[in-house]
């Protein structure tokens, strides 16, 4: 059974930094290497939105315009882990952040798919709160 477990959320002041981690359990390293890993977020009263993603190859990264230049996504295949480093945080970044895994992109010959409906596995989410 696949599980995605996020950690690293919390309360931070505007301009501060947080590092989110997502560990994928229940899969081998070879299987994890076929997953495009992404981060989504959902603020109260809003739709879940795409934040960042890293391709299964690790060679390509993708960001929402709102976080470009402030957030960095990475992965460590030896630990089945994806990481979202968030710098220069703003109050509007406050949301529940969830990691997600997409295996279909790999088998479709694609590096990345943006739609949340394409993601097969999801974590439970971690709260990030940025105070002004």
CSV table of N, CA and C in Angstrom, one decimal:
chain,number,residue,atom,x,y,z
A,1,UNK,N,0.8,-1.2,0.0
A,1,UNK,CA,0.0,0.0,0.0
A,1,UNK,C,0.9,1.2,0.0
A,2,UNK,N,0.6,2.1,-0.9
A,2,UNK,CA,1.4,3.4,-1.0
A,2,UNK,C,0.9,4.4,0.0
A,3,UNK,N,1.9,5.0,0.7
A,3,UNK,CA,1.6,6.1,1.6
A,3,UNK,C,2.6,7.2,1.3
A,4,UNK,N,2.0,8.4,1.3
A,4,UNK,CA,2.8,9.7,1.2
A,4,UNK,C,2.7,10.4,2.5
A,5,UNK,N,3.8,10.7,3.1
A,5,UNK,CA,3.7,11.3,4.4
A,5,UNK,C,4.5,12.6,4.4
A,6,UNK,N,3.8,13.7,4.6
A,6,UNK,CA,4.5,15.0,4.6
A,6,UNK,C,4.9,15.4,6.0
A,7,UNK,N,5.9,16.2,6.0
A,7,UNK,CA,6.3,16.8,7.3
A,7,UNK,C,7.0,18.2,7.0
A,8,UNK,N,7.1,19.0,8.0
A,8,UNK,CA,7.8,20.3,7.9
A,8,UNK,C,6.9,21.5,7.9
A,9,UNK,N,5.6,21.4,8.0
A,9,UNK,CA,4.8,22.5,8.0
A,9,UNK,C,4.9,23.2,9.4
A,10,UNK,N,4.3,24.4,9.4
A,10,UNK,CA,4.3,25.1,10.7
A,10,UNK,C,3.9,26.6,10.5
A,11,UNK,N,4.2,27.4,11.5
A,11,UNK,CA,3.9,28.8,11.6
A,11,UNK,C,5.2,29.6,11.4
A,12,UNK,N,5.2,30.5,10.5
A,12,UNK,CA,6.4,31.3,10.2
A,12,UNK,C,6.0,32.7,9.9
A,13,UNK,N,6.9,33.7,10.2
A,13,UNK,CA,6.7,35.1,9.8
A,13,UNK,C,6.9,35.3,8.4
A,14,UNK,N,6.2,36.4,7.9
A,14,UNK,CA,6.4,36.8,6.5
A,14,UNK,C,7.9,37.0,6.2
A,15,UNK,N,8.4,36.5,5.1
A,15,UNK,CA,9.8,36.6,4.7
A,15,UNK,C,10.6,35.4,5.2
A,16,UNK,N,10.0,34.5,6.0
A,16,UNK,CA,10.7,33.4,6.5
A,16,UNK,C,10.7,32.2,5.6
A,17,UNK,N,11.3,31.1,6.0
A,17,UNK,CA,11.4,29.9,5.2
A,17,UNK,C,10.9,28.7,5.9
A,18,UNK,N,10.5,27.7,5.1
A,18,UNK,CA,10.1,26.4,5.6
A,18,UNK,C,10.5,25.4,4.6
A,19,UNK,N,10.8,24.1,5.1
A,19,UNK,CA,11.1,23.0,4.2
A,19,UNK,C,10.2,21.9,4.4
A,20,UNK,N,9.4,21.5,3.4
A,20,UNK,CA,8.5,20.4,3.4
A,20,UNK,C,9.1,19.2,2.8
A,21,UNK,N,8.9,18.0,3.5
A,21,UNK,CA,9.4,16.8,3.0
A,21,UNK,C,8.2,15.8,2.8
A,22,UNK,N,8.3,15.0,1.8
A,22,UNK,CA,7.3,14.0,1.5
A,22,UNK,C,8.0,12.6,1.2
A,23,UNK,N,7.7,11.7,2.1
A,23,UNK,CA,8.3,10.4,2.0
A,23,UNK,C,7.3,9.4,1.4
A,24,UNK,N,7.6,8.7,0.4
A,24,UNK,CA,6.8,7.7,-0.2
A,24,UNK,C,7.1,6.3,0.3
A,25,UNK,N,6.2,5.7,1.0
A,25,UNK,CA,6.5,4.3,1.5
A,25,UNK,C,5.6,3.3,0.7
A,26,UNK,N,6.0,2.1,0.8
A,26,UNK,CA,5.2,1.0,0.2
A,26,UNK,C,5.6,0.8,-1.3
A,27,UNK,N,6.7,1.5,-1.7
A,27,UNK,CA,7.2,1.3,-3.1
A,27,UNK,C,8.7,1.2,-3.0
A,28,UNK,N,9.3,0.5,-4.0
A,28,UNK,CA,10.7,0.4,-4.1
A,28,UNK,C,11.3,1.6,-4.7
A,29,UNK,N,12.6,1.8,-4.6
A,29,UNK,CA,13.2,2.9,-5.2
A,29,UNK,C,13.0,2.9,-6.7
A,30,UNK,N,13.1,1.8,-7.4
A,30,UNK,CA,12.8,1.7,-8.8
A,30,UNK,C,11.4,2.2,-9.2
A,31,UNK,N,10.5,1.9,-8.3
A,31,UNK,CA,9.1,2.3,-8.6
A,31,UNK,C,9.0,3.8,-8.4
A,32,UNK,N,9.6,4.3,-7.3
A,32,UNK,CA,9.6,5.8,-7.0
A,32,UNK,C,10.2,6.6,-8.1
A,33,UNK,N,11.2,6.0,-8.8
A,33,UNK,CA,11.8,6.7,-9.9
A,33,UNK,C,10.9,6.8,-11.1
A,34,UNK,N,9.8,6.2,-11.1
A,34,UNK,CA,8.8,6.4,-12.2
A,34,UNK,C,7.7,7.4,-11.9
A,35,UNK,N,7.8,8.0,-10.7
A,35,UNK,CA,6.8,8.9,-10.2
A,35,UNK,C,7.2,10.4,-10.5
A,36,UNK,N,6.4,11.2,-11.2
A,36,UNK,CA,6.5,12.6,-11.1
A,36,UNK,C,5.9,13.0,-9.8
A,37,UNK,N,6.7,13.8,-9.0
A,37,UNK,CA,6.2,14.3,-7.7
A,37,UNK,C,5.8,15.7,-7.7
A,38,UNK,N,4.7,16.0,-7.1
A,38,UNK,CA,4.2,17.4,-7.2
A,38,UNK,C,3.7,17.9,-5.8
A,39,UNK,N,3.7,19.2,-5.6
A,39,UNK,CA,3.1,19.8,-4.4
A,39,UNK,C,1.9,20.6,-4.9
A,40,UNK,N,0.8,20.5,-4.2
A,40,UNK,CA,-0.4,21.3,-4.4
A,40,UNK,C,-0.7,22.0,-3.0
A,41,UNK,N,-1.5,23.0,-3.1
A,41,UNK,CA,-1.9,23.6,-1.8
A,41,UNK,C,-3.4,24.1,-1.9
A,42,UNK,N,-4.0,24.1,-0.8
A,42,UNK,CA,-5.4,24.5,-0.7
A,42,UNK,C,-5.6,25.5,0.5
A,43,UNK,N,-6.0,26.7,0.2
A,43,UNK,CA,-6.3,27.7,1.2
A,43,UNK,C,-7.8,27.6,1.5
A,44,UNK,N,-8.2,28.1,2.7
A,44,UNK,CA,-9.6,28.0,3.1
A,44,UNK,C,-10.5,28.7,2.1
A,45,UNK,N,-11.5,28.0,1.6
A,45,UNK,CA,-12.5,28.6,0.7
A,45,UNK,C,-12.0,28.6,-0.7
A,46,UNK,N,-10.8,28.0,-1.0
A,46,UNK,CA,-10.3,28.1,-2.4
A,46,UNK,C,-10.1,26.7,-2.9
A,47,UNK,N,-10.0,26.6,-4.2
A,47,UNK,CA,-9.7,25.3,-4.9
A,47,UNK,C,-8.2,24.9,-4.6
A,48,UNK,N,-8.0,23.6,-4.7
A,48,UNK,CA,-6.6,23.1,-4.6
A,48,UNK,C,-5.9,23.6,-5.8
A,49,UNK,N,-4.7,24.1,-5.7
A,49,UNK,CA,-3.9,24.6,-6.8
A,49,UNK,C,-2.5,24.0,-6.9
A,50,UNK,N,-2.0,23.9,-8.1
A,50,UNK,CA,-0.7,23.4,-8.3
A,50,UNK,C,0.4,24.4,-7.8
A,51,UNK,N,1.4,23.9,-7.2
A,51,UNK,CA,2.5,24.7,-6.7
A,51,UNK,C,3.8,24.4,-7.4
A,52,UNK,N,4.2,23.2,-7.4
A,52,UNK,CA,5.5,22.8,-8.0
A,52,UNK,C,5.6,21.3,-8.3
A,53,UNK,N,6.4,20.9,-9.2
A,53,UNK,CA,6.6,19.5,-9.5
A,53,UNK,C,8.0,19.3,-10.0
A,54,UNK,N,8.4,18.0,-9.9
A,54,UNK,CA,9.7,17.6,-10.4
A,54,UNK,C,9.4,16.3,-11.1
A,55,UNK,N,10.0,16.2,-12.3
A,55,UNK,CA,9.8,15.0,-13.2
A,55,UNK,C,10.3,13.8,-12.6
A,56,UNK,N,9.9,12.6,-13.1
A,56,UNK,CA,10.4,11.3,-12.6
A,56,UNK,C,11.9,11.2,-12.8
A,57,UNK,N,12.4,11.9,-13.9
A,57,UNK,CA,13.8,11.8,-14.1
A,57,UNK,C,14.6,12.7,-13.2
A,58,UNK,N,13.9,13.6,-12.6
A,58,UNK,CA,14.6,14.6,-11.7
A,58,UNK,C,15.2,15.8,-12.5
A,59,UNK,N,15.2,15.7,-13.9
A,59,UNK,CA,15.8,16.6,-14.7
A,59,UNK,C,15.1,17.9,-15.0
A,60,UNK,N,13.8,17.9,-14.7
A,60,UNK,CA,12.9,19.0,-15.0
A,60,UNK,C,12.1,19.4,-13.8
A,61,UNK,N,11.9,20.7,-13.6
A,61,UNK,CA,11.1,21.2,-12.5
A,61,UNK,C,10.1,22.2,-13.1
A,62,UNK,N,9.0,22.3,-12.4
A,62,UNK,CA,7.9,23.2,-12.9
A,62,UNK,C,7.3,23.9,-11.7
A,63,UNK,N,6.9,25.2,-11.9
A,63,UNK,CA,6.4,26.0,-10.8
A,63,UNK,C,5.2,26.9,-11.2
A,64,UNK,N,4.4,27.1,-10.3
A,64,UNK,CA,3.3,28.1,-10.5
A,64,UNK,C,4.0,29.5,-10.5
A,65,UNK,N,3.4,30.4,-11.3
A,65,UNK,CA,4.0,31.7,-11.4
A,65,UNK,C,4.1,32.4,-10.0
A,66,UNK,N,3.2,32.1,-9.1
A,66,UNK,CA,3.1,32.8,-7.8
A,66,UNK,C,4.3,32.4,-6.9
A,67,UNK,N,4.9,31.3,-7.2
A,67,UNK,CA,6.0,30.8,-6.3
A,67,UNK,C,7.4,30.8,-7.0
A,68,UNK,N,7.4,31.0,-8.3
A,68,UNK,CA,8.6,31.0,-9.1
A,68,UNK,C,9.7,31.9,-8.5
A,69,UNK,N,10.9,31.4,-8.3
A,69,UNK,CA,11.9,32.3,-7.7
A,69,UNK,C,12.0,32.2,-6.2
A,70,UNK,N,11.0,31.7,-5.6
A,70,UNK,CA,10.9,31.6,-4.1
A,70,UNK,C,10.9,30.2,-3.6
A,71,UNK,N,10.3,29.3,-4.3
A,71,UNK,CA,10.2,27.9,-3.9
A,71,UNK,C,11.1,27.0,-4.8
A,72,UNK,N,11.7,26.0,-4.3
A,72,UNK,CA,12.5,25.0,-5.0
A,72,UNK,C,12.1,23.6,-4.7
A,73,UNK,N,11.8,22.8,-5.7
A,73,UNK,CA,11.4,21.4,-5.5
A,73,UNK,C,12.6,20.5,-5.9
A,74,UNK,N,12.7,19.5,-5.2
A,74,UNK,CA,13.8,18.5,-5.4
A,74,UNK,C,13.4,17.1,-5.0
A,75,UNK,N,14.2,16.1,-5.3
A,75,UNK,CA,13.9,14.8,-4.9
A,75,UNK,C,15.2,14.0,-4.6
A,76,UNK,N,15.1,13.0,-3.7
A,76,UNK,CA,16.2,12.2,-3.4
A,76,UNK,C,15.7,10.8,-3.6
A,77,UNK,N,16.0,10.2,-4.7
A,77,UNK,CA,15.5,8.8,-5.0
A,77,UNK,C,16.0,7.8,-4.1
A,78,UNK,N,17.2,8.0,-3.5
A,78,UNK,CA,17.7,7.0,-2.6
A,78,UNK,C,16.9,6.9,-1.3
A,79,UNK,N,16.1,7.9,-1.1
A,79,UNK,CA,15.2,7.9,0.2
A,79,UNK,C,13.7,8.0,-0.1
A,80,UNK,N,13.4,7.8,-1.4
A,80,UNK,CA,12.0,7.9,-1.8
A,80,UNK,C,11.3,9.2,-1.3
A,81,UNK,N,12.0,10.3,-1.4
A,81,UNK,CA,11.6,11.6,-0.8
A,81,UNK,C,11.6,12.7,-1.8
A,82,UNK,N,10.5,13.6,-1.7
A,82,UNK,CA,10.5,14.8,-2.4
A,82,UNK,C,10.5,16.0,-1.4
A,83,UNK,N,11.1,17.1,-1.8
A,83,UNK,CA,11.3,18.2,-0.9
A,83,UNK,C,10.8,19.5,-1.6
A,84,UNK,N,10.2,20.3,-0.8
A,84,UNK,CA,9.8,21.7,-1.2
A,84,UNK,C,10.4,22.7,-0.3
A,85,UNK,N,11.4,23.4,-0.8
A,85,UNK,CA,12.0,24.5,0.0
A,85,UNK,C,11.3,25.7,-0.3
A,86,UNK,N,10.8,26.4,0.7
A,86,UNK,CA,10.0,27.6,0.5
A,86,UNK,C,10.7,28.8,1.2
A,87,UNK,N,11.1,29.7,0.4
A,87,UNK,CA,11.7,30.9,1.0
A,87,UNK,C,10.9,32.2,0.7
A,88,UNK,N,11.2,33.2,1.4
A,88,UNK,CA,10.5,34.5,1.2
A,88,UNK,C,9.0,34.3,1.3
A,89,UNK,N,8.6,33.6,2.3
A,89,UNK,CA,7.1,33.3,2.4
A,89,UNK,C,6.3,34.5,2.6
A,90,UNK,N,5.1,34.5,2.1
A,90,UNK,CA,4.1,35.6,2.2
A,90,UNK,C,2.8,35.1,2.9
A,91,UNK,N,2.1,36.0,3.5
A,91,UNK,CA,0.8,35.5,4.1
A,91,UNK,C,-0.1,34.8,3.1
A,92,UNK,N,-0.1,35.2,1.8
A,92,UNK,CA,-0.9,34.5,0.8
A,92,UNK,C,-0.4,33.1,0.5
A,93,UNK,N,0.7,32.6,1.0
A,93,UNK,CA,1.2,31.3,0.9
A,93,UNK,C,0.5,30.3,1.9
A,94,UNK,N,-0.2,30.9,2.9
A,94,UNK,CA,-0.9,30.1,3.9
A,94,UNK,C,-1.9,29.2,3.3
A,95,UNK,N,-1.7,27.9,3.6
A,95,UNK,CA,-2.6,26.8,3.0
A,95,UNK,C,-2.2,25.5,3.6
A,96,UNK,N,-3.0,24.5,3.3
A,96,UNK,CA,-2.6,23.1,3.5
A,96,UNK,C,-1.8,22.6,2.3
A,97,UNK,N,-0.6,22.2,2.5
A,97,UNK,CA,0.2,21.7,1.4
A,97,UNK,C,0.2,20.2,1.3
A,98,UNK,N,0.0,19.6,0.1
A,98,UNK,CA,-0.1,18.2,-0.1
A,98,UNK,C,0.9,17.8,-1.2
A,99,UNK,N,1.6,16.7,-0.9
A,99,UNK,CA,2.4,16.1,-2.0
A,99,UNK,C,1.6,15.0,-2.7
A,100,UNK,N,1.9,14.8,-4.0
A,100,UNK,CA,1.2,13.9,-4.8
A,100,UNK,C,2.1,13.2,-5.8
A,101,UNK,N,1.8,12.0,-6.2
A,101,UNK,CA,2.6,11.2,-7.1
A,101,UNK,C,1.8,10.8,-8.3
A,102,UNK,N,2.5,11.0,-9.5
A,102,UNK,CA,1.9,10.7,-10.8
A,102,UNK,C,2.7,9.6,-11.5
A,103,UNK,N,2.2,8.5,-11.6
A,103,UNK,CA,3.0,7.4,-12.4
A,103,UNK,C,2.6,7.4,-13.8
A,104,UNK,N,1.5,7.9,-14.2
A,104,UNK,CA,1.0,7.9,-15.5
A,104,UNK,C,1.9,8.7,-16.5
A,105,UNK,N,2.5,9.7,-16.0
A,105,UNK,CA,3.3,10.6,-16.9
A,105,UNK,C,4.4,9.7,-17.5
A,106,UNK,N,5.1,9.0,-16.6
A,106,UNK,CA,6.2,8.1,-17.1
A,106,UNK,C,5.8,7.1,-18.2
A,107,UNK,N,4.7,6.5,-18.0
A,107,UNK,CA,4.2,5.5,-18.9
A,107,UNK,C,3.6,6.1,-20.2
A,108,UNK,N,3.3,7.4,-20.1
A,108,UNK,CA,2.8,8.1,-21.2
A,108,UNK,C,3.9,8.8,-22.0
A,109,UNK,N,5.1,8.7,-21.6
A,109,UNK,CA,6.2,9.3,-22.3
A,109,UNK,C,6.3,10.8,-22.0
A,110,UNK,N,5.7,11.2,-20.9
A,110,UNK,CA,5.7,12.7,-20.5
A,110,UNK,C,6.5,12.8,-19.2
A,111,UNK,N,7.0,14.1,-19.0
A,111,UNK,CA,7.7,14.4,-17.8
A,111,UNK,C,6.8,14.9,-16.7
A,112,UNK,N,5.7,15.5,-17.1
A,112,UNK,CA,5.0,16.3,-16.1
A,112,UNK,C,3.5,16.5,-16.6
A,113,UNK,N,2.6,16.4,-15.7
A,113,UNK,CA,1.2,16.7,-16.0
A,113,UNK,C,0.7,17.6,-14.8
A,114,UNK,N,0.0,18.7,-15.2
A,114,UNK,CA,-0.3,19.7,-14.2
A,114,UNK,C,-1.6,19.4,-13.4
A,115,UNK,N,-2.5,18.7,-14.1
A,115,UNK,CA,-3.9,18.5,-13.5
A,115,UNK,C,-3.8,17.6,-12.3
A,116,UNK,N,-4.5,18.0,-11.2
A,116,UNK,CA,-4.5,17.2,-10.0
A,116,UNK,C,-5.2,15.9,-10.2
A,117,UNK,N,-6.1,15.8,-11.2
A,117,UNK,CA,-6.8,14.6,-11.5
A,117,UNK,C,-5.8,13.5,-12.1
A,118,UNK,N,-4.6,13.9,-12.5
A,118,UNK,CA,-3.7,13.0,-13.1
A,118,UNK,C,-2.9,12.3,-12.0
A,119,UNK,N,-3.0,12.7,-10.7
A,119,UNK,CA,-2.1,12.2,-9.7
A,119,UNK,C,-2.8,11.0,-9.0
A,120,UNK,N,-2.0,10.0,-8.8
A,120,UNK,CA,-2.5,8.7,-8.4
A,120,UNK,C,-2.6,8.6,-6.8
A,121,UNK,N,-1.6,9.2,-6.2
A,121,UNK,CA,-1.4,9.0,-4.8
A,121,UNK,C,-1.2,10.4,-4.1
A,122,UNK,N,-1.8,10.6,-2.9
A,122,UNK,CA,-1.8,11.8,-2.2
A,122,UNK,C,-1.4,11.7,-0.8
A,123,UNK,N,-0.7,12.7,-0.2
A,123,UNK,CA,-0.5,12.7,1.2
A,123,UNK,C,-1.6,13.3,1.9
A,124,UNK,N,-1.6,13.3,3.2
A,124,UNK,CA,-2.7,13.9,4.0
A,124,UNK,C,-2.6,15.4,4.2
A,125,UNK,N,-1.5,16.0,3.8
A,125,UNK,CA,-1.4,17.4,3.9
A,125,UNK,C,-0.7,17.9,5.2
A,126,UNK,N,-0.1,19.0,5.1
A,126,UNK,CA,0.6,19.7,6.2
A,126,UNK,C,0.3,21.2,6.2
A,127,UNK,N,-0.1,21.7,7.3
A,127,UNK,CA,-0.5,23.1,7.4
A,127,UNK,C,0.7,24.1,7.3
A,128,UNK,N,0.7,25.1,6.5
A,128,UNK,CA,1.7,26.1,6.5
A,128,UNK,C,0.9,27.4,6.7
A,129,UNK,N,1.4,28.2,7.8
A,129,UNK,CA,0.7,29.4,8.1
A,129,UNK,C,1.8,30.5,8.1
A,130,UNK,N,1.6,31.6,7.4
A,130,UNK,CA,2.6,32.7,7.3
A,130,UNK,C,1.9,33.9,7.9
A,131,UNK,N,2.5,34.4,9.0
A,131,UNK,CA,1.9,35.6,9.6
A,131,UNK,C,2.5,36.9,9.1
A,132,UNK,N,1.7,37.9,9.1
A,132,UNK,CA,2.2,39.2,8.5
A,132,UNK,C,2.9,40.0,9.6
